[in-house]
XYZ file of N, CA, C and O in Angstrom:
340
model
N -67.377 0.933 11.347
C -66.564 0.992 12.289
C -65.043 1.229 12.663
O -65.354 2.381 13.619
N -64.035 0.682 11.437
C -62.931 1.170 11.852
C -62.474 2.431 11.372
O -62.605 2.799 10.278
N -62.629 3.460 12.414
C -61.735 4.778 11.824
C -60.574 5.102 12.149
O -59.983 5.990 11.465
N -60.113 4.390 13.551
C -58.711 4.769 13.540
C -57.547 4.189 12.866
O -57.859 3.005 12.364
N -56.372 4.428 13.376
C -54.953 3.900 12.544
C -55.600 2.458 13.512
O -55.588 2.406 14.435
N -54.559 1.721 13.119
C -54.223 -0.066 13.831
C -53.009 0.313 15.203
O -52.248 1.181 15.108
N -53.409 -0.224 15.834
C -52.866 -0.576 17.368
C -51.332 -0.087 17.325
O -50.872 0.829 18.064
N -50.574 -1.271 16.194
C -49.139 -0.724 16.273
C -48.704 0.497 15.892
O -47.379 0.670 15.986
N -49.452 0.956 15.389
C -49.290 2.316 14.666
C -49.068 3.486 15.712
O -48.289 4.809 15.726
N -50.180 3.294 16.370
C -50.225 3.939 17.778
C -48.740 3.579 18.842
O -48.452 4.636 19.432
N -48.816 2.591 18.460
C -47.756 2.313 19.906
C -45.997 2.055 19.593
O -45.117 2.053 19.753
N -46.393 1.775 17.980
C -44.332 2.317 17.843
C -43.600 3.417 18.440
O -42.676 2.752 18.796
N -44.121 4.564 18.541
C -43.625 5.808 18.792
C -42.888 5.167 20.460
O -42.381 5.913 21.266
N -43.449 4.159 21.426
C -43.413 3.991 22.692
C -42.735 3.092 22.784
O -41.439 2.926 23.661
N -41.658 2.348 21.647
C -40.761 1.559 21.580
C -39.633 2.447 21.140
O -39.306 2.984 20.588
N -38.332 2.346 22.476
C -37.419 2.990 21.649
C -36.188 1.829 21.802
O -35.888 1.786 23.038
N -35.656 2.026 20.862
C -34.947 1.110 20.068
C -33.260 0.799 21.150
O -32.473 -0.263 21.529
N -33.199 1.955 21.607
C -31.872 2.249 22.375
C -32.214 1.565 23.991
O -30.822 1.693 24.800
N -33.250 1.209 24.425
C -34.050 0.812 25.774
C -33.843 -0.363 26.124
O -33.665 -1.536 26.296
N -33.943 -1.499 24.722
C -34.356 -2.798 24.518
C -32.676 -3.391 24.956
O -31.757 -3.177 24.843
N -32.526 -4.679 25.182
C -32.234 -5.450 25.984
C -30.665 -5.798 24.429
O -31.786 -5.990 23.510
N -29.615 -5.687 24.531
C -28.932 -6.367 23.343
C -29.140 -7.523 23.108
O -28.983 -8.489 24.081
N -28.809 -7.797 21.835
C -29.093 -9.732 21.301
C -27.900 -9.980 21.925
O -27.877 -11.601 21.634
N -26.598 -9.366 22.508
C -25.951 -10.046 22.402
C -25.722 -10.441 23.838
O -24.278 -11.857 24.155
N -26.589 -10.852 24.698
C -26.770 -11.114 25.873
C -28.081 -11.726 26.157
O -29.048 -11.233 26.219
N -28.096 -13.137 25.702
C -29.241 -13.788 25.426
C -30.341 -14.043 25.862
O -31.633 -14.140 25.901
N -29.529 -14.058 27.836
C -30.794 -14.289 28.390
C -31.743 -13.515 29.274
O -32.644 -13.504 28.755
N -30.904 -12.031 28.934
C -31.288 -10.670 29.177
C -32.613 -10.600 27.984
O -34.006 -10.662 27.998
N -32.454 -10.707 26.503
C -32.499 -10.358 24.990
C -33.937 -11.224 24.985
O -35.072 -10.747 24.983
N -33.810 -12.752 25.521
C -34.825 -13.170 25.647
C -35.685 -13.556 25.843
O -37.254 -13.478 26.644
N -35.936 -13.070 28.125
C -36.506 -12.610 28.495
C -37.685 -11.469 28.432
O -38.493 -11.482 28.023
N -37.009 -10.760 27.232
C -37.301 -9.710 27.486
C -38.598 -9.384 26.325
O -39.567 -9.243 26.142
N -38.042 -10.672 25.669
C -38.993 -11.048 24.358
C -40.513 -11.894 24.978
O -41.165 -11.418 24.199
N -40.428 -12.676 25.669
C -41.239 -13.299 26.719
C -42.061 -12.103 27.485
O -43.197 -12.344 27.306
N -41.634 -11.190 27.889
C -42.313 -10.532 28.462
C -43.013 -9.236 27.620
O -44.020 -9.479 28.067
N -42.575 -9.207 26.829
C -43.166 -8.609 25.371
C -44.618 -9.778 24.815
O -45.721 -8.917 24.952
N -43.880 -10.664 24.448
C -45.016 -11.280 24.131
C -46.507 -11.173 24.855
O -47.777 -11.576 24.693
N -46.229 -11.672 26.580
C -46.815 -11.689 27.297
C -47.877 -10.747 27.415
O -49.317 -10.572 27.387
N -47.223 -9.210 27.315
C -48.202 -8.014 27.380
C -48.973 -8.226 26.468
O -50.377 -7.453 26.531
N -48.378 -8.343 25.320
C -49.069 -7.683 23.852
C -50.187 -9.257 23.656
O -51.697 -7.848 23.301
N -50.344 -9.974 24.301
C -51.186 -11.000 24.531
C -52.519 -10.617 25.076
O -53.506 -10.432 24.670
N -51.632 -9.896 26.571
C -52.976 -9.879 27.010
C -53.340 -8.025 26.698
O -54.488 -8.040 26.765
N -52.454 -7.176 26.039
C -53.533 -5.973 25.537
C -54.290 -6.656 24.551
O -55.754 -6.261 24.263
N -53.931 -7.920 23.751
C -54.667 -7.801 22.279
C -56.159 -8.120 22.780
O -56.989 -7.558 22.122
N -56.276 -9.126 23.646
C -57.187 -9.795 24.354
C -57.814 -8.540 24.895
O -59.679 -9.041 24.608
N -57.662 -7.714 25.642
C -58.328 -6.911 26.338
C -58.597 -6.118 25.367
O -60.005 -5.342 25.165
N -58.565 -5.250 24.013
C -58.941 -4.269 23.245
C -59.888 -5.052 22.162
O -60.274 -4.601 21.771
N -59.495 -6.612 21.863
C -60.620 -7.388 21.564
C -62.194 -7.476 21.954
O -62.802 -7.038 21.613
N -61.242 -7.524 23.287
C -62.743 -7.156 24.353
C -63.481 -6.046 23.954
O -64.844 -5.986 24.545
N -63.018 -5.217 24.151
C -63.603 -4.002 24.454
C -64.057 -4.010 22.661
O -65.351 -3.166 22.782
N -63.970 -4.382 22.067
C -63.865 -3.744 20.703
C -65.213 -4.531 20.264
O -66.096 -4.170 19.694
N -65.550 -5.947 20.138
C -66.848 -6.598 21.322
C -67.382 -6.004 21.393
O -68.672 -5.440 20.693
N -67.303 -5.597 22.790
C -68.354 -4.722 23.185
C -68.917 -3.288 22.529
O -70.196 -3.172 22.811
N -67.933 -2.301 21.794
C -68.102 -1.546 21.162
C -68.869 -1.638 20.349
O -69.229 -0.982 18.752
N -69.098 -2.807 19.652
C -69.736 -3.309 18.239
C -68.842 -3.412 16.710
O -69.620 -3.719 16.325
N -67.927 -3.414 17.188
C -66.747 -3.976 15.951
C -66.990 -4.920 15.319
O -67.996 -6.132 16.357
N -67.020 -5.388 14.375
C -66.952 -6.549 13.322
C -65.725 -7.344 13.410
O -64.856 -6.755 13.712
N -65.983 -8.689 13.278
C -64.916 -9.325 12.881
C -64.202 -9.187 12.211
O -62.497 -9.013 12.178
N -64.551 -8.539 11.205
C -63.815 -7.881 10.075
C -63.042 -6.744 10.507
O -61.865 -6.421 9.982
N -63.674 -6.022 11.081
C -62.854 -4.232 11.925
C -61.440 -5.054 12.190
O -60.667 -4.652 12.344
N -62.136 -6.117 13.407
C -61.030 -6.375 14.072
C -60.010 -6.759 13.845
O -59.012 -6.202 13.289
N -60.276 -7.965 12.531
C -58.871 -8.366 11.279
C -58.281 -7.160 10.715
O -56.883 -7.465 10.785
N -58.828 -6.556 10.712
C -58.249 -5.526 9.584
C -57.348 -4.258 10.604
O -56.201 -4.723 9.914
N -57.988 -4.343 12.132
C -56.915 -3.613 12.917
C -55.667 -4.145 13.151
O -54.465 -3.415 13.287
N -55.836 -5.580 13.201
C -55.227 -6.441 13.644
C -54.294 -7.051 12.160
O -52.808 -7.589 12.338
N -54.494 -6.613 11.369
C -53.210 -6.814 10.131
C -53.766 -8.576 9.801
O -52.676 -8.820 8.974
N -54.717 -9.165 9.855
C -54.911 -10.823 9.893
C -56.045 -11.412 9.360
O -57.202 -9.855 8.648
N -56.880 -11.705 8.320
C -58.055 -12.158 8.304
C -59.068 -12.511 9.390
O -58.654 -12.495 10.675
N -59.960 -12.198 8.520
C -61.382 -12.172 9.768
C -61.898 -13.946 10.550
O -61.371 -13.609 11.765
N -60.970 -14.610 9.395
C -60.980 -15.842 9.946
C -59.746 -16.361 11.428
O -59.912 -17.103 12.121
N -59.077 -15.870 10.885
C -57.822 -15.729 11.287
C -57.917 -15.251 12.774
O -57.652 -15.432 14.010
N -58.324 -13.837 13.025
C -58.697 -13.348 14.424
C -59.757 -13.665 14.980
O -59.568 -14.189 16.275
N -60.559 -14.278 14.424
C -61.814 -15.113 15.301
C -61.227 -16.578 15.822
O -62.349 -16.293 17.377
N -60.903 -17.131 15.032
C -59.984 -18.825 15.170
C -59.502 -17.989 16.816
O -59.727 -19.175 17.512
N -58.476 -16.818 16.380
C -57.291 -17.036 17.656
C -58.248 -16.496 19.004
O -57.558 -16.375 20.424
N -59.154 -15.350 18.505
C -59.585 -14.402 20.062
C -60.821 -14.662 20.092
O -61.070 -14.371 21.379
N -61.952 -15.520 19.505
C -63.195 -15.897 19.762
C -62.902 -16.065 21.037
O -64.092 -15.533 21.853
N -62.727 -17.439 21.452
C -62.102 -17.889 22.924
C -62.708 -16.752 23.794
O -62.489 -17.483 24.976
N -60.782 -15.853 23.386
C -60.999 -14.696 24.925
C -61.737 -13.775 25.246
O -61.714 -12.875 26.745
N -62.870 -13.484 24.105
C -63.860 -12.440 24.459
C -64.780 -12.783 26.129
O -65.967 -14.164 26.000
N -65.011 -12.379 26.763
C -65.852 -12.170 27.612
C -66.645 -11.105 28.090
O -66.586 -9.982 27.632
N -67.778 -11.490 29.309
C -68.222 -10.384 29.676
C -67.671 -10.057 31.115
O -67.581 -8.641 31.313
N -66.461 -10.317 31.361
C -65.936 -9.651 32.642
C -65.262 -8.703 32.327
O -64.813 -7.843 32.783
N -63.748 -8.970 30.795
C -62.765 -7.696 31.261
C -63.432 -7.276 29.824
O -64.135 -6.767 29.056
N -62.390 -5.809 30.039
C -63.075 -4.461 29.160
C -62.167 -3.592 29.734
O -60.996 -4.032 30.056
């Protein structure tokens, strides 16, 4: 089922280090870290939901995320719903 590159390979060129906040401004940098984590978590849940609906196995999902099948299922199976896509 898994035929494409992992998502992180696709999005890596979209991250421009020149646009990131300086770590010398901890408040701004840490706020950016929180925002990126929240965005990444939401994107991950939606992508896993779509993958499950498209028939991906948990092994395929785990491989794409770079984690074990057990880790992927434990962390994300509860977020799979019929509503998101």
